[in-house]
Amino acid sequence: MSGAHYDAIILGAGAAGLMAALTAGQRGRRVLLVDHADEPGKKILISGGGRCNFTNIHTAADRYISENQHFARSALARYTPSDFLEMVNRHGIAWHEKTLGQLFCDHSARQIVEMLMAECRDGGVAFSFGLPVTAVDHADGMFRVTIDGREHNAPSLVLATGGLSIPKMGATGFSLDLARKFGLPVVQTRPALVPFTLGEDEALFRSLSGVSTEVITRWGKTAFREAALFTHKGLSGPAMLQISSYWQHRTAIAVDFLPDAANDWLIEEKRARPRSAFRTALSRRLPERLAEALAERLQLDGEMATLRDADLRKAQGQLARWPFHPNGTEGYAKAEVMAGGISTKALSQKTMASAKVPGLFAIGEAVDVTGWLGGYNFQWAWASGRAAGEAL
Ligand code: FDA
């Protein structure tokens, strides 16, 4: 067989591929880490507004969406946020907890990429960056990867090219295509952690672009309490991004605009301030522009004293379960991640190896495991990369 020989070839030098490479390399495996981009970890660099929300201390399998809710449990239990933090501390990277268990670098996401690259170099990992992969073949128990006309061979191949979100940054469906080529099932993919778009019938809300408030968003039994942001296209902000990962087309999401109000708050307001206008009462708990828009939609105008208790009670119920019917999302161009991907049915939850094709592994976002917003997706990339790296 011609070409260079390795123990493992890893396709994709993102979060998961870097972790798999440094783990296998430090175990003495000869590893080639391949990326078509000219530098590794581009999504790490832009993550968390350039500060990389690299993990979440509340990581647990129920904070991930997958056809198999239990699949991620094993890898997440064996490589925890504390394990990653140990590496971050060893490299002297300053960090802080921002909110809800989200850990960020104090200075720059680049420190995380530099740390992972230094660990790869410690493990003697070979790199091929900036050149396209033109062919991937499998025969006689060996994978042959052709890059720029040169062949590279290994008995193990790791699919780690991530998901379809932000194609402008070089995201591709390469791992999904290769999985299909090797006969692995792929769960229907869709944009997740993505802003919603609203139609013309909701133009009133689109005119609130820039207004933000804390809400509870609900879809089915799933609920998130965080900030929502109105945009000129529709709805964004963490509460909306979180619920978007669960949302199905042509269904409604429910928004509680008054998460802290007692049940009869509006009636108490009427008793306390009868001369106050309805929209003024609302603006005690909501941004003024939003209060005006909601009052307009509820068709409640005038002084509180002129409004019937029954109407106020009804309005408060509506404000607690306000239905929005998004007509879609902003798609992969704006999605933070892809949901769906290579089916967990095809993979070992301990090693991320395919049962059907010996030596083939899949990790990271390419796999049908999608985390909540807030560092969960990187923790899955680290944990699944670690699991594969220990098995290569
Ligand atoms: P990742 O996308 O990191 O890496 C895949 C690699 O494969 C890339 O380097 C790419 O160039 C390469 N590749 C793709 N196609 C290829 C091909 N055909 N040939 C060769 N190489 C190819 N998550 C989180 O936990 N905290 C956060 O703060 C953020 N912030 C954030 C911000 C933004 C704007 C986005 C878009 C995403 C996030 N995320 C996040 C999500 C997080 O970035 C994502 O889940 C992980 O990077 C996934 O890691 P992977 O290694 O699986 O893919």
Short mmCIF file of C-alpha atoms and ligand atoms in Angstrom, two decimals:
data_model
loop_
_atom_site.label_atom_id
_atom_site.label_comp_id
_atom_site.label_asym_id
_atom_site.label_seq_id
_atom_site.Cartn_x
_atom_site.Cartn_y
_atom_site.Cartn_z
CA MET A 1 0.00 0.00 0.00
CA SER A 2 1.36 3.42 -0.95
CA GLY A 3 1.29 6.65 1.06
CA ALA A 4 1.90 7.58 4.68
CA HIS A 5 0.73 5.29 7.50
CA TYR A 6 -0.93 6.23 10.79
CA ASP A 7 -2.84 4.47 13.55
CA ALA A 8 -5.72 6.92 13.12
CA ILE A 9 -6.81 9.71 10.79
CA ILE A 10 -9.15 12.30 12.26
CA LEU A 11 -11.23 14.38 9.84
CA GLY A 12 -11.99 17.80 11.36
CA ALA A 13 -9.76 19.83 13.71
CA GLY A 14 -12.60 21.40 15.67
CA ALA A 15 -13.34 20.90 19.35
CA ALA A 16 -14.03 17.16 19.13
CA GLY A 17 -11.27 16.30 16.63
CA LEU A 18 -8.61 18.19 18.61
CA MET A 19 -9.61 16.38 21.82
CA ALA A 20 -9.60 12.96 20.12
CA ALA A 21 -6.21 13.70 18.53
CA LEU A 22 -4.46 14.87 21.71
CA THR A 23 -5.89 11.92 23.68
CA ALA A 24 -4.82 9.26 21.16
CA GLY A 25 -1.48 10.98 20.49
CA GLN A 26 -0.61 11.10 24.18
CA ARG A 27 -1.39 7.37 24.35
CA GLY A 28 1.35 6.81 21.81
CA ARG A 29 -0.84 6.46 18.72
CA ARG A 30 0.37 7.90 15.43
CA VAL A 31 -2.39 10.37 14.54
CA LEU A 32 -3.03 12.58 11.50
CA LEU A 33 -5.44 15.47 12.19
CA VAL A 34 -6.96 16.86 9.00
CA ASP A 35 -8.89 20.05 8.29
CA HIS A 36 -9.75 21.85 5.08
CA ALA A 37 -9.51 25.17 6.92
CA ASP A 38 -6.09 26.73 7.19
CA GLU A 39 -6.29 26.91 10.98
CA PRO A 40 -7.87 24.61 13.59
CA GLY A 41 -10.82 25.37 15.87
CA LYS A 42 -12.40 28.27 13.97
CA LYS A 43 -15.74 27.84 15.77
CA ILE A 44 -13.95 27.81 19.11
CA LEU A 45 -12.37 31.16 18.16
CA ILE A 46 -15.74 32.86 17.53
CA SER A 47 -17.60 31.10 20.34
CA GLY A 48 -18.98 32.89 23.38
CA GLY A 49 -18.44 36.28 21.73
CA GLY A 50 -14.70 35.49 21.41
CA ARG A 51 -14.37 34.30 25.02
CA CYS A 52 -15.50 30.66 24.48
CA ASN A 53 -18.12 29.32 26.87
CA PHE A 54 -16.06 26.13 27.08
CA THR A 55 -18.21 24.07 29.45
CA ASN A 56 -21.14 24.12 31.84
CA ILE A 57 -20.84 22.85 35.40
CA HIS A 58 -24.45 21.60 35.28
CA THR A 59 -23.72 19.18 32.44
CA ALA A 60 -26.06 16.17 32.51
CA ALA A 61 -27.47 13.90 29.80
CA ASP A 62 -30.96 15.44 30.11
CA ARG A 63 -29.57 18.71 28.75
CA TYR A 64 -28.98 17.11 25.36
CA ILE A 65 -31.45 16.31 22.58
CA SER A 66 -31.06 13.01 20.76
CA GLU A 67 -33.22 10.14 19.50
CA ASN A 68 -31.55 8.18 22.30
CA GLN A 69 -31.70 10.38 25.41
CA HIS A 70 -29.30 8.07 27.28
CA PHE A 71 -26.55 7.81 24.66
CA ALA A 72 -24.41 10.73 25.88
CA ARG A 73 -24.50 9.67 29.54
CA SER A 74 -21.49 7.34 29.48
CA ALA A 75 -19.02 9.66 27.72
CA LEU A 76 -20.21 12.70 29.74
CA ALA A 77 -19.71 10.77 32.99
CA ARG A 78 -16.18 9.71 32.04
CA TYR A 79 -14.98 13.15 30.94
CA THR A 80 -16.60 15.85 33.05
CA PRO A 81 -16.47 19.67 33.15
CA SER A 82 -13.95 19.31 36.03
CA ASP A 83 -11.68 17.21 33.81
CA PHE A 84 -11.65 19.91 31.14
CA LEU A 85 -11.19 22.58 33.78
CA GLU A 86 -8.16 20.71 35.08
CA MET A 87 -6.53 21.12 31.64
CA VAL A 88 -7.56 24.81 31.46
CA ASN A 89 -6.02 25.45 34.90
CA ARG A 90 -2.86 23.51 34.04
CA HIS A 91 -2.37 25.89 31.10
CA GLY A 92 -2.89 28.92 33.33
CA ILE A 93 -5.97 30.14 31.45
CA ALA A 94 -8.02 32.55 33.56
CA TRP A 95 -11.79 31.88 33.55
CA HIS A 96 -15.00 32.88 35.27
CA GLU A 97 -18.56 31.64 35.70
CA LYS A 98 -20.90 34.04 33.91
CA THR A 99 -24.39 32.73 34.65
CA LEU A 100 -26.25 29.41 34.94
CA GLY A 101 -23.02 27.41 35.31
CA GLN A 102 -21.48 28.75 32.07
CA LEU A 103 -17.67 28.96 32.21
CA PHE A 104 -15.90 31.48 29.95
CA CYS A 105 -12.27 32.51 29.38
CA ASP A 106 -11.46 35.86 30.99
CA HIS A 107 -9.42 36.89 27.96
CA SER A 108 -9.71 35.03 24.66
CA ALA A 109 -11.07 31.86 23.06
CA ARG A 110 -7.74 31.63 21.24
CA GLN A 111 -6.21 30.40 24.50
CA ILE A 112 -8.39 27.28 24.30
CA VAL A 113 -7.28 26.52 20.74
CA GLU A 114 -3.63 27.13 21.69
CA MET A 115 -4.02 24.82 24.69
CA LEU A 116 -5.50 22.01 22.58
CA MET A 117 -2.82 22.44 19.90
CA ALA A 118 -0.04 22.37 22.53
CA GLU A 119 -1.50 19.14 23.92
CA CYS A 120 -1.66 17.68 20.40
CA ARG A 121 2.00 18.59 19.83
CA ASP A 122 2.86 16.89 23.15
CA GLY A 123 1.24 13.78 21.72
CA GLY A 124 3.22 14.03 18.46
CA VAL A 125 0.07 14.54 16.36
CA ALA A 126 0.71 15.27 12.65
CA PHE A 127 -1.40 18.02 11.03
CA SER A 128 -2.75 18.59 7.54
CA PHE A 129 -4.53 21.96 7.41
CA GLY A 130 -5.69 24.07 4.48
CA LEU A 131 -6.00 21.33 1.89
CA PRO A 132 -9.21 19.63 0.71
CA VAL A 133 -9.87 15.92 1.26
CA THR A 134 -10.59 14.60 -2.22
CA ALA A 135 -11.33 10.93 -1.48
CA VAL A 136 -11.98 8.56 1.42
CA ASP A 137 -11.92 4.82 0.67
CA HIS A 138 -12.02 1.69 2.75
CA ALA A 139 -10.57 -1.68 1.74
CA ASP A 140 -8.91 -4.62 3.51
CA GLY A 141 -9.47 -3.09 6.95
CA MET A 142 -7.68 0.16 6.04
CA PHE A 143 -9.03 3.65 5.41
CA ARG A 144 -7.34 5.62 2.65
CA VAL A 145 -7.70 9.39 2.74
CA THR A 146 -6.51 11.39 -0.26
CA ILE A 147 -5.46 14.98 0.41
CA ASP A 148 -4.06 17.09 -2.39
CA GLY A 149 -3.20 13.98 -4.40
CA ARG A 150 -1.34 12.28 -1.50
CA GLU A 151 -2.61 9.11 0.15
CA HIS A 152 -2.72 8.58 3.90
CA ASN A 153 -3.65 5.19 5.39
CA ALA A 154 -4.88 4.08 8.80
CA PRO A 155 -6.96 1.27 10.32
CA SER A 156 -9.07 3.89 12.14
CA LEU A 157 -10.96 6.92 10.80
CA VAL A 158 -12.74 9.48 12.96
CA LEU A 159 -15.57 11.59 11.51
CA ALA A 160 -15.33 14.93 13.33
CA THR A 161 -16.22 17.58 10.78
CA GLY A 162 -19.07 19.01 12.87
CA GLY A 163 -22.49 20.18 11.78
CA LEU A 164 -24.03 22.31 9.03
CA SER A 165 -24.37 25.58 10.91
CA ILE A 166 -22.60 28.70 9.60
CA PRO A 167 -21.64 27.43 6.11
CA LYS A 168 -19.86 30.78 5.58
CA MET A 169 -17.24 29.51 8.05
CA GLY A 170 -16.63 26.30 6.10
CA ALA A 171 -19.21 24.02 7.74
CA THR A 172 -20.06 21.05 5.51
CA GLY A 173 -22.06 17.83 5.64
CA PHE A 174 -18.88 15.84 4.96
CA SER A 175 -19.20 13.52 7.98
CA LEU A 176 -22.88 12.91 7.21
CA ASP A 177 -22.06 12.05 3.58
CA LEU A 178 -19.26 9.69 4.64
CA ALA A 179 -21.51 8.06 7.26
CA ARG A 180 -24.13 7.40 4.58
CA LYS A 181 -21.45 6.08 2.22
CA PHE A 182 -20.39 3.57 4.90
CA GLY A 183 -24.02 2.56 5.55
CA LEU A 184 -24.52 4.35 8.88
CA PRO A 185 -28.01 5.80 9.49
CA VAL A 186 -28.35 9.59 9.74
CA VAL A 187 -31.14 11.26 11.74
CA GLN A 188 -32.83 14.12 9.83
CA THR A 189 -30.85 17.30 10.51
CA ARG A 190 -32.23 20.76 11.31
CA PRO A 191 -30.92 24.12 12.54
CA ALA A 192 -30.99 24.42 16.36
CA LEU A 193 -30.26 27.21 18.86
CA VAL A 194 -31.55 29.47 16.11
CA PRO A 195 -33.66 32.68 16.03
CA PHE A 196 -37.32 32.37 14.96
CA THR A 197 -38.85 34.36 12.11
CA LEU A 198 -42.36 35.85 12.37
CA GLY A 199 -44.73 36.52 9.47
CA GLU A 200 -46.56 39.69 8.42
CA ASP A 201 -49.41 38.98 10.88
CA GLU A 202 -46.84 39.51 13.68
CA ALA A 203 -45.39 42.74 12.19
CA LEU A 204 -46.33 44.55 15.41
CA PHE A 205 -43.78 42.47 17.33
CA ARG A 206 -41.13 42.75 14.63
CA SER A 207 -41.38 46.51 15.07
CA LEU A 208 -40.06 46.02 18.63
CA SER A 209 -36.58 45.15 17.29
CA GLY A 210 -33.99 45.57 20.06
CA VAL A 211 -36.44 45.16 22.98
CA SER A 212 -35.43 42.48 25.47
CA THR A 213 -37.11 41.05 28.57
CA GLU A 214 -36.91 37.99 30.80
CA VAL A 215 -39.58 35.40 29.98
CA ILE A 216 -40.36 31.72 30.21
CA THR A 217 -40.61 30.04 26.80
CA ARG A 218 -42.50 26.75 26.54
CA TRP A 219 -42.93 24.09 23.91
CA GLY A 220 -44.74 20.97 25.10
CA LYS A 221 -43.34 20.13 28.52
CA THR A 222 -40.03 21.89 27.90
CA ALA A 223 -39.50 25.35 29.40
CA PHE A 224 -36.63 27.85 29.66
CA ARG A 225 -36.46 30.99 31.77
CA GLU A 226 -34.02 33.45 30.21
CA ALA A 227 -33.98 36.66 28.20
CA ALA A 228 -35.97 37.00 24.98
CA LEU A 229 -35.06 39.55 22.32
CA PHE A 230 -37.31 40.93 19.58
CA THR A 231 -35.55 41.34 16.23
CA HIS A 232 -36.62 42.87 12.93
CA LYS A 233 -37.11 39.29 11.67
CA GLY A 234 -38.72 37.75 14.75
CA LEU A 235 -37.58 36.34 18.10
CA SER A 236 -34.11 35.70 19.48
CA GLY A 237 -32.22 35.79 22.80
CA PRO A 238 -31.29 32.77 24.92
CA ALA A 239 -34.87 31.79 25.87
CA MET A 240 -35.88 31.65 22.18
CA LEU A 241 -32.68 29.92 21.01
CA GLN A 242 -33.12 27.22 23.68
CA ILE A 243 -36.74 26.46 22.82
CA SER A 244 -35.97 26.53 19.05
CA SER A 245 -34.04 23.26 19.44
CA TYR A 246 -37.29 21.53 20.48
CA TRP A 247 -39.74 23.40 18.25
CA GLN A 248 -41.42 21.67 15.30
CA HIS A 249 -42.62 23.58 12.23
CA ARG A 250 -46.25 24.74 12.20
CA THR A 251 -46.56 24.58 16.00
CA ALA A 252 -46.76 27.42 18.51
CA ILE A 253 -44.43 28.32 21.33
CA ALA A 254 -45.92 29.84 24.47
CA VAL A 255 -44.29 32.80 26.17
CA ASP A 256 -44.87 33.85 29.79
CA PHE A 257 -44.24 37.61 29.84
CA LEU A 258 -44.91 37.85 33.58
CA PRO A 259 -42.81 35.07 35.15
CA ASP A 260 -42.73 36.69 38.59
CA ALA A 261 -46.24 38.15 38.80
CA ALA A 262 -48.78 36.78 41.27
CA ASN A 263 -51.92 35.34 39.63
CA ASP A 264 -54.09 38.39 40.33
CA TRP A 265 -51.39 41.00 39.90
CA LEU A 266 -53.38 43.09 37.39
CA ILE A 267 -56.36 43.20 39.74
CA GLU A 268 -54.08 44.31 42.59
CA GLU A 269 -52.72 47.00 40.25
CA LYS A 270 -56.26 48.18 39.52
CA ARG A 271 -56.98 48.49 43.28
CA ALA A 272 -53.64 50.18 43.99
CA ARG A 273 -53.55 52.56 41.01
CA PRO A 274 -57.06 52.86 39.49
CA ARG A 275 -56.18 56.02 37.50
CA SER A 276 -53.22 54.41 35.83
CA ALA A 277 -53.54 53.37 32.15
CA PHE A 278 -53.48 49.64 31.39
CA ARG A 279 -50.29 49.95 29.32
CA THR A 280 -48.65 51.92 32.17
CA ALA A 281 -49.52 49.10 34.58
CA LEU A 282 -47.92 46.59 32.21
CA SER A 283 -44.82 48.76 31.84
CA ARG A 284 -44.17 48.33 35.56
CA ARG A 285 -42.99 44.81 34.71
CA LEU A 286 -42.19 45.04 30.98
CA PRO A 287 -40.25 47.39 28.68
CA GLU A 288 -42.50 50.26 27.63
CA ARG A 289 -42.62 49.47 23.90
CA LEU A 290 -43.49 45.84 24.61
CA ALA A 291 -46.17 46.88 27.12
CA GLU A 292 -47.73 49.11 24.46
CA ALA A 293 -47.70 46.38 21.82
CA LEU A 294 -49.25 43.82 24.17
CA ALA A 295 -51.93 46.28 25.31
CA GLU A 296 -52.76 46.95 21.66
CA ARG A 297 -53.05 43.22 20.90
CA LEU A 298 -55.18 42.64 24.00
CA GLN A 299 -57.36 45.59 22.96
CA LEU A 300 -57.34 46.89 26.50
CA ASP A 301 -57.06 50.62 26.71
CA GLY A 302 -57.87 53.36 29.18
CA GLU A 303 -57.71 53.60 32.95
CA MET A 304 -57.49 50.45 35.05
CA ALA A 305 -60.61 51.50 37.00
CA THR A 306 -62.71 51.27 33.80
CA LEU A 307 -61.64 47.67 33.10
CA ARG A 308 -63.62 44.71 34.45
CA ASP A 309 -61.85 42.29 36.83
CA ALA A 310 -62.84 39.39 34.57
CA ASP A 311 -61.11 41.06 31.58
CA LEU A 312 -58.00 41.74 33.63
CA ARG A 313 -57.91 38.13 34.86
CA LYS A 314 -58.28 36.91 31.26
CA ALA A 315 -55.55 39.28 30.05
CA GLN A 316 -53.16 38.06 32.71
CA GLY A 317 -53.80 34.46 31.63
CA GLN A 318 -53.03 35.45 28.02
CA LEU A 319 -49.84 37.24 29.05
CA ALA A 320 -48.70 34.10 30.87
CA ARG A 321 -49.21 31.84 27.82
CA TRP A 322 -48.80 34.15 24.84
CA PRO A 323 -48.75 32.03 21.68
CA PHE A 324 -46.30 32.82 18.92
CA HIS A 325 -46.53 30.93 15.63
CA PRO A 326 -43.09 31.30 14.04
CA ASN A 327 -43.21 30.82 10.27
CA GLY A 328 -39.68 29.39 10.36
CA THR A 329 -36.16 30.05 11.65
CA GLU A 330 -33.17 31.99 10.36
CA GLY A 331 -31.70 28.62 9.30
CA TYR A 332 -28.13 27.32 9.31
CA ALA A 333 -26.78 30.79 8.46
CA LYS A 334 -27.64 31.88 12.03
CA ALA A 335 -27.97 28.57 13.93
CA GLU A 336 -25.42 27.94 16.65
CA VAL A 337 -25.65 24.18 16.09
CA MET A 338 -27.20 21.44 13.98
CA ALA A 339 -29.65 18.99 15.58
CA GLY A 340 -29.84 15.42 14.24
CA GLY A 341 -26.85 13.81 12.55
CA ILE A 342 -25.17 10.41 12.57
CA SER A 343 -27.53 8.11 14.45
CA THR A 344 -26.44 6.98 17.90
CA LYS A 345 -27.90 3.58 16.96
CA ALA A 346 -24.83 3.04 14.80
CA LEU A 347 -22.31 3.91 17.54
CA SER A 348 -20.96 2.51 20.81
CA GLN A 349 -21.75 4.90 23.66
CA LYS A 350 -18.45 3.97 25.30
CA THR A 351 -16.09 4.47 22.35
CA MET A 352 -18.11 6.24 19.61
CA ALA A 353 -17.07 3.39 17.28
CA SER A 354 -19.34 2.03 14.59
CA ALA A 355 -20.40 -1.59 15.17
CA LYS A 356 -20.89 -2.10 11.44
CA VAL A 357 -17.62 -0.70 10.07
CA PRO A 358 -14.67 -1.67 12.29
CA GLY A 359 -12.30 1.25 12.85
CA LEU A 360 -14.84 3.95 11.97
CA PHE A 361 -15.73 6.49 14.70
CA ALA A 362 -17.96 9.59 14.83
CA ILE A 363 -17.79 12.38 17.45
CA GLY A 364 -18.92 15.90 18.24
CA GLU A 365 -21.71 17.78 16.53
CA ALA A 366 -21.81 15.39 13.55
CA VAL A 367 -23.47 12.89 15.90
CA ASP A 368 -27.17 13.10 16.82
CA VAL A 369 -26.49 14.69 20.22
CA THR A 370 -27.34 18.41 20.59
CA GLY A 371 -26.78 20.35 23.78
CA TRP A 372 -28.56 23.30 25.30
CA LEU A 373 -27.08 26.75 24.95
CA GLY A 374 -24.40 27.54 27.52
CA GLY A 375 -21.26 25.42 27.05
CA TYR A 376 -23.04 22.07 26.73
CA ASN A 377 -22.08 21.56 23.09
CA PHE A 378 -18.38 21.99 23.75
CA GLN A 379 -18.62 19.60 26.72
CA TRP A 380 -20.13 17.00 24.39
CA ALA A 381 -17.32 17.63 21.86
CA TRP A 382 -14.67 17.18 24.59
CA ALA A 383 -16.34 14.09 26.10
CA SER A 384 -17.04 12.29 22.82
CA GLY A 385 -13.57 13.20 21.51
CA ARG A 386 -12.02 11.83 24.69
CA ALA A 387 -14.07 8.58 24.45
CA ALA A 388 -12.90 7.97 20.86
CA GLY A 389 -9.30 9.06 21.62
CA GLU A 390 -9.09 6.44 24.38
CA ALA A 391 -10.27 3.71 22.02
CA LEU A 392 -8.13 4.51 18.97
P1 FDA B 1 -16.47 21.99 14.77
O1 FDA B 1 -17.43 22.71 13.90
O2 FDA B 1 -15.90 22.67 15.94
O3 FDA B 1 -15.25 21.45 13.91
C1 FDA B 1 -15.42 20.81 12.67
C2 FDA B 1 -14.14 21.01 11.87
O4 FDA B 1 -14.28 20.24 10.66
C3 FDA B 1 -13.92 22.44 11.46
O5 FDA B 1 -12.63 22.84 11.85
C4 FDA B 1 -14.11 22.45 9.95
O6 FDA B 1 -13.24 23.36 9.28
C5 FDA B 1 -13.79 21.01 9.58
N1 FDA B 1 -14.43 20.56 8.34
C6 FDA B 1 -15.73 20.74 7.97
N2 FDA B 1 -15.92 20.19 6.76
C7 FDA B 1 -14.74 19.64 6.38
C8 FDA B 1 -14.34 18.95 5.21
N3 FDA B 1 -15.19 18.71 4.21
N4 FDA B 1 -13.04 18.54 5.14
C9 FDA B 1 -12.17 18.79 6.15
N5 FDA B 1 -12.50 19.45 7.27
C10 FDA B 1 -13.80 19.87 7.38
N6 FDA B 1 -20.83 25.82 21.95
C11 FDA B 1 -20.56 25.93 23.28
O7 FDA B 1 -20.57 24.93 24.00
N7 FDA B 1 -20.22 27.16 23.80
C12 FDA B 1 -20.17 28.30 23.04
O8 FDA B 1 -19.81 29.37 23.53
C13 FDA B 1 -20.53 28.18 21.68
N8 FDA B 1 -20.56 29.30 20.89
C14 FDA B 1 -20.85 29.18 19.54
C15 FDA B 1 -20.91 30.31 18.75
C16 FDA B 1 -21.19 30.21 17.40
C17 FDA B 1 -21.31 31.45 16.56
C18 FDA B 1 -21.40 28.92 16.82
C19 FDA B 1 -21.67 28.77 15.36
C20 FDA B 1 -21.35 27.78 17.61
C21 FDA B 1 -21.10 27.89 18.99
N9 FDA B 1 -21.06 26.77 19.81
C22 FDA B 1 -20.81 26.91 21.15
C23 FDA B 1 -21.25 25.41 19.26
C24 FDA B 1 -19.87 24.75 19.11
O9 FDA B 1 -19.03 25.63 18.39
C25 FDA B 1 -19.97 23.41 18.37
O10 FDA B 1 -20.98 22.61 18.93
C26 FDA B 1 -18.63 22.69 18.42
O11 FDA B 1 -17.64 23.47 17.80
C27 FDA B 1 -18.73 21.33 17.73
O12 FDA B 1 -17.47 20.75 17.70
P2 FDA B 1 -17.04 19.78 16.52
O13 FDA B 1 -15.61 19.48 16.72
O14 FDA B 1 -18.01 18.66 16.41
O15 FDA B 1 -17.24 20.65 15.21
#
